């Protein structure tokens, strides 16, 4: 029986999942048992051809599916988060506060995490003032044991987390030789290692129910390196690998009810990148970025770039010669020059 929160796409793809299961079982050894007279090389060729035909069918189906769902109204393709528990890290301000507010307006119970106690209290106050439900917890995400203790407290006081939004991040905005060892460690502790601790804390309940959603807020700088970001960019590259590997593990192990969404936004005007002056496009407004992220979660999108147009530029990094890619970045986009004005954090 389908779960009430099952997304329409999941139900529509049942037949193709059955075909895929058959394809996975159609190994050369299995086919050889069915048709023993055929030589093994012939069986392997037939198996490869069967897989190729299946992939062609899947390709046509998924392209058509994406086109249809893109044209349909969001209200018809979006899952409900009403009554679900949504935990947002880095919720004391900026994008995290906007995400908390948007999810709360949709009926979710918000669990706000941040090291900033005043900011957490203000986020909770704003959500409640708008008629939503929220609880705040002060937690240092760089402290693994603090994450585990606070997660256990959330489970006792609020209940299992349905949607985990790993949004917290830090950026010091310093060139490599001006970064202190402590700053590098802090960047990795908050920007990537905390994702492991939160996921390990809340994923077991999701796996038992085969239902849930893990959102990884990365960055465009996690897809291409950026000036003054050897720590930040590298940690965001790590979040991309974390998301893709976790997605793979959950699918292979049969947890089709647990969704994962990777979000790679362009610079968001939250103060983190104060002083940065992009040349080709303005910084994203945090409220609009939060709307796009929530929409992506509700439609179970796996990978999202903000704005969407950036995804057409990213392949150029691999397709163009390295020197041409650098010239495009430095002369046309002026990415390094834009970052030179960033105000370093202490």
Short mmCIF file of N, CA, C and O in Angstrom, two decimals, residues 87-99 111-116 120 123 139 141 165-169 190:
data_model
loop_
_atom_site.label_atom_id
_atom_site.label_comp_id
_atom_site.label_asym_id
_atom_site.label_seq_id
_atom_site.Cartn_x
_atom_site.Cartn_y
_atom_site.Cartn_z
N UNK A 87 13.66 19.78 10.51
CA UNK A 87 14.79 20.32 11.26
C UNK A 87 15.69 21.10 10.31
O UNK A 87 16.13 20.56 9.29
N UNK A 88 15.96 22.35 10.66
CA UNK A 88 16.79 23.22 9.84
C UNK A 88 18.01 23.63 10.65
O UNK A 88 17.87 24.25 11.71
N UNK A 89 19.19 23.28 10.18
CA UNK A 89 20.41 23.76 10.85
C UNK A 89 20.76 25.14 10.30
O UNK A 89 20.42 25.49 9.17
N UNK A 90 21.47 25.91 11.10
CA UNK A 90 21.79 27.27 10.68
C UNK A 90 20.55 28.13 10.56
O UNK A 90 20.43 28.97 9.67
N UNK A 91 19.59 27.91 11.50
CA UNK A 91 18.28 28.56 11.39
C UNK A 91 18.20 29.89 12.14
O UNK A 91 17.12 30.47 12.22
N UNK A 92 19.32 30.37 12.66
CA UNK A 92 19.28 31.61 13.44
C UNK A 92 19.12 32.85 12.58
O UNK A 92 18.87 33.94 13.10
N UNK A 93 19.26 32.72 11.29
CA UNK A 93 19.12 33.88 10.41
C UNK A 93 19.35 33.48 8.97
O UNK A 93 19.51 32.30 8.65
N UNK A 94 19.40 34.49 8.09
CA UNK A 94 19.72 34.24 6.69
C UNK A 94 18.78 33.25 6.03
O UNK A 94 17.57 33.22 6.28
N UNK A 95 19.36 32.40 5.19
CA UNK A 95 18.58 31.42 4.44
C UNK A 95 17.85 30.45 5.39
O UNK A 95 16.71 30.09 5.14
N UNK A 96 18.50 30.05 6.46
CA UNK A 96 17.89 29.11 7.39
C UNK A 96 16.60 29.62 7.99
O UNK A 96 15.62 28.87 8.11
N UNK A 97 16.57 30.89 8.36
CA UNK A 97 15.34 31.47 8.92
C UNK A 97 14.23 31.51 7.88
O UNK A 97 13.07 31.24 8.18
N UNK A 98 14.58 31.85 6.65
CA UNK A 98 13.57 31.88 5.59
C UNK A 98 13.05 30.47 5.30
O UNK A 98 11.85 30.30 5.04
N UNK A 99 13.92 29.47 5.33
CA UNK A 99 13.47 28.09 5.12
C UNK A 99 12.51 27.66 6.22
O UNK A 99 11.48 27.04 5.96
N UNK A 111 12.01 22.61 13.78
CA UNK A 111 13.04 22.45 14.80
C UNK A 111 14.24 23.26 14.32
O UNK A 111 14.86 22.93 13.30
N UNK A 112 14.52 24.36 15.03
CA UNK A 112 15.57 25.29 14.61
C UNK A 112 16.85 25.01 15.40
O UNK A 112 16.85 25.05 16.63
N UNK A 113 17.93 24.76 14.68
CA UNK A 113 19.23 24.51 15.30
C UNK A 113 20.21 25.60 14.89
O UNK A 113 20.28 25.98 13.72
N UNK A 114 20.98 26.08 15.86
CA UNK A 114 22.05 27.02 15.56
C UNK A 114 22.86 27.23 16.83
O UNK A 114 22.37 26.98 17.94
N UNK A 115 24.08 27.71 16.66
CA UNK A 115 24.92 28.03 17.82
C UNK A 115 24.58 29.39 18.40
O UNK A 115 24.94 29.71 19.53
N UNK A 116 23.85 30.20 17.63
CA UNK A 116 23.47 31.56 18.04
C UNK A 116 22.14 31.50 18.80
O UNK A 116 21.08 31.37 18.19
N UNK A 120 18.31 31.89 17.28
CA UNK A 120 17.37 30.78 17.34
C UNK A 120 16.06 31.22 17.98
O UNK A 120 14.97 30.92 17.49
N UNK A 123 14.05 33.30 15.53
CA UNK A 123 13.42 32.49 14.49
C UNK A 123 12.18 31.80 15.03
O UNK A 123 11.12 31.80 14.39
N UNK A 139 22.89 24.55 19.58
CA UNK A 139 23.82 23.44 19.42
C UNK A 139 24.98 23.85 18.54
O UNK A 139 24.79 24.51 17.51
N UNK A 141 27.30 22.79 15.95
CA UNK A 141 27.37 21.70 14.97
C UNK A 141 28.79 21.19 14.76
O UNK A 141 28.96 20.10 14.20
N UNK A 165 17.20 19.36 7.03
CA UNK A 165 17.79 20.35 6.12
C UNK A 165 19.15 20.77 6.69
O UNK A 165 19.23 21.55 7.64
N UNK A 166 20.21 20.24 6.12
CA UNK A 166 21.57 20.60 6.53
C UNK A 166 21.96 21.89 5.80
O UNK A 166 22.51 21.86 4.70
N UNK A 167 21.66 23.00 6.44
CA UNK A 167 21.85 24.31 5.82
C UNK A 167 23.02 25.09 6.41
O UNK A 167 23.58 25.96 5.74
N UNK A 168 23.42 24.80 7.64
CA UNK A 168 24.44 25.60 8.32
C UNK A 168 25.75 25.60 7.55
O UNK A 168 26.15 24.59 6.96
N UNK A 169 26.40 26.75 7.54
CA UNK A 169 27.69 26.86 6.86
C UNK A 169 28.46 28.09 7.33
O UNK A 169 27.86 29.05 7.83
N UNK A 190 31.76 22.29 10.39
CA UNK A 190 30.39 22.80 10.21
C UNK A 190 29.85 22.47 8.83
O UNK A 190 28.70 22.03 8.69
#
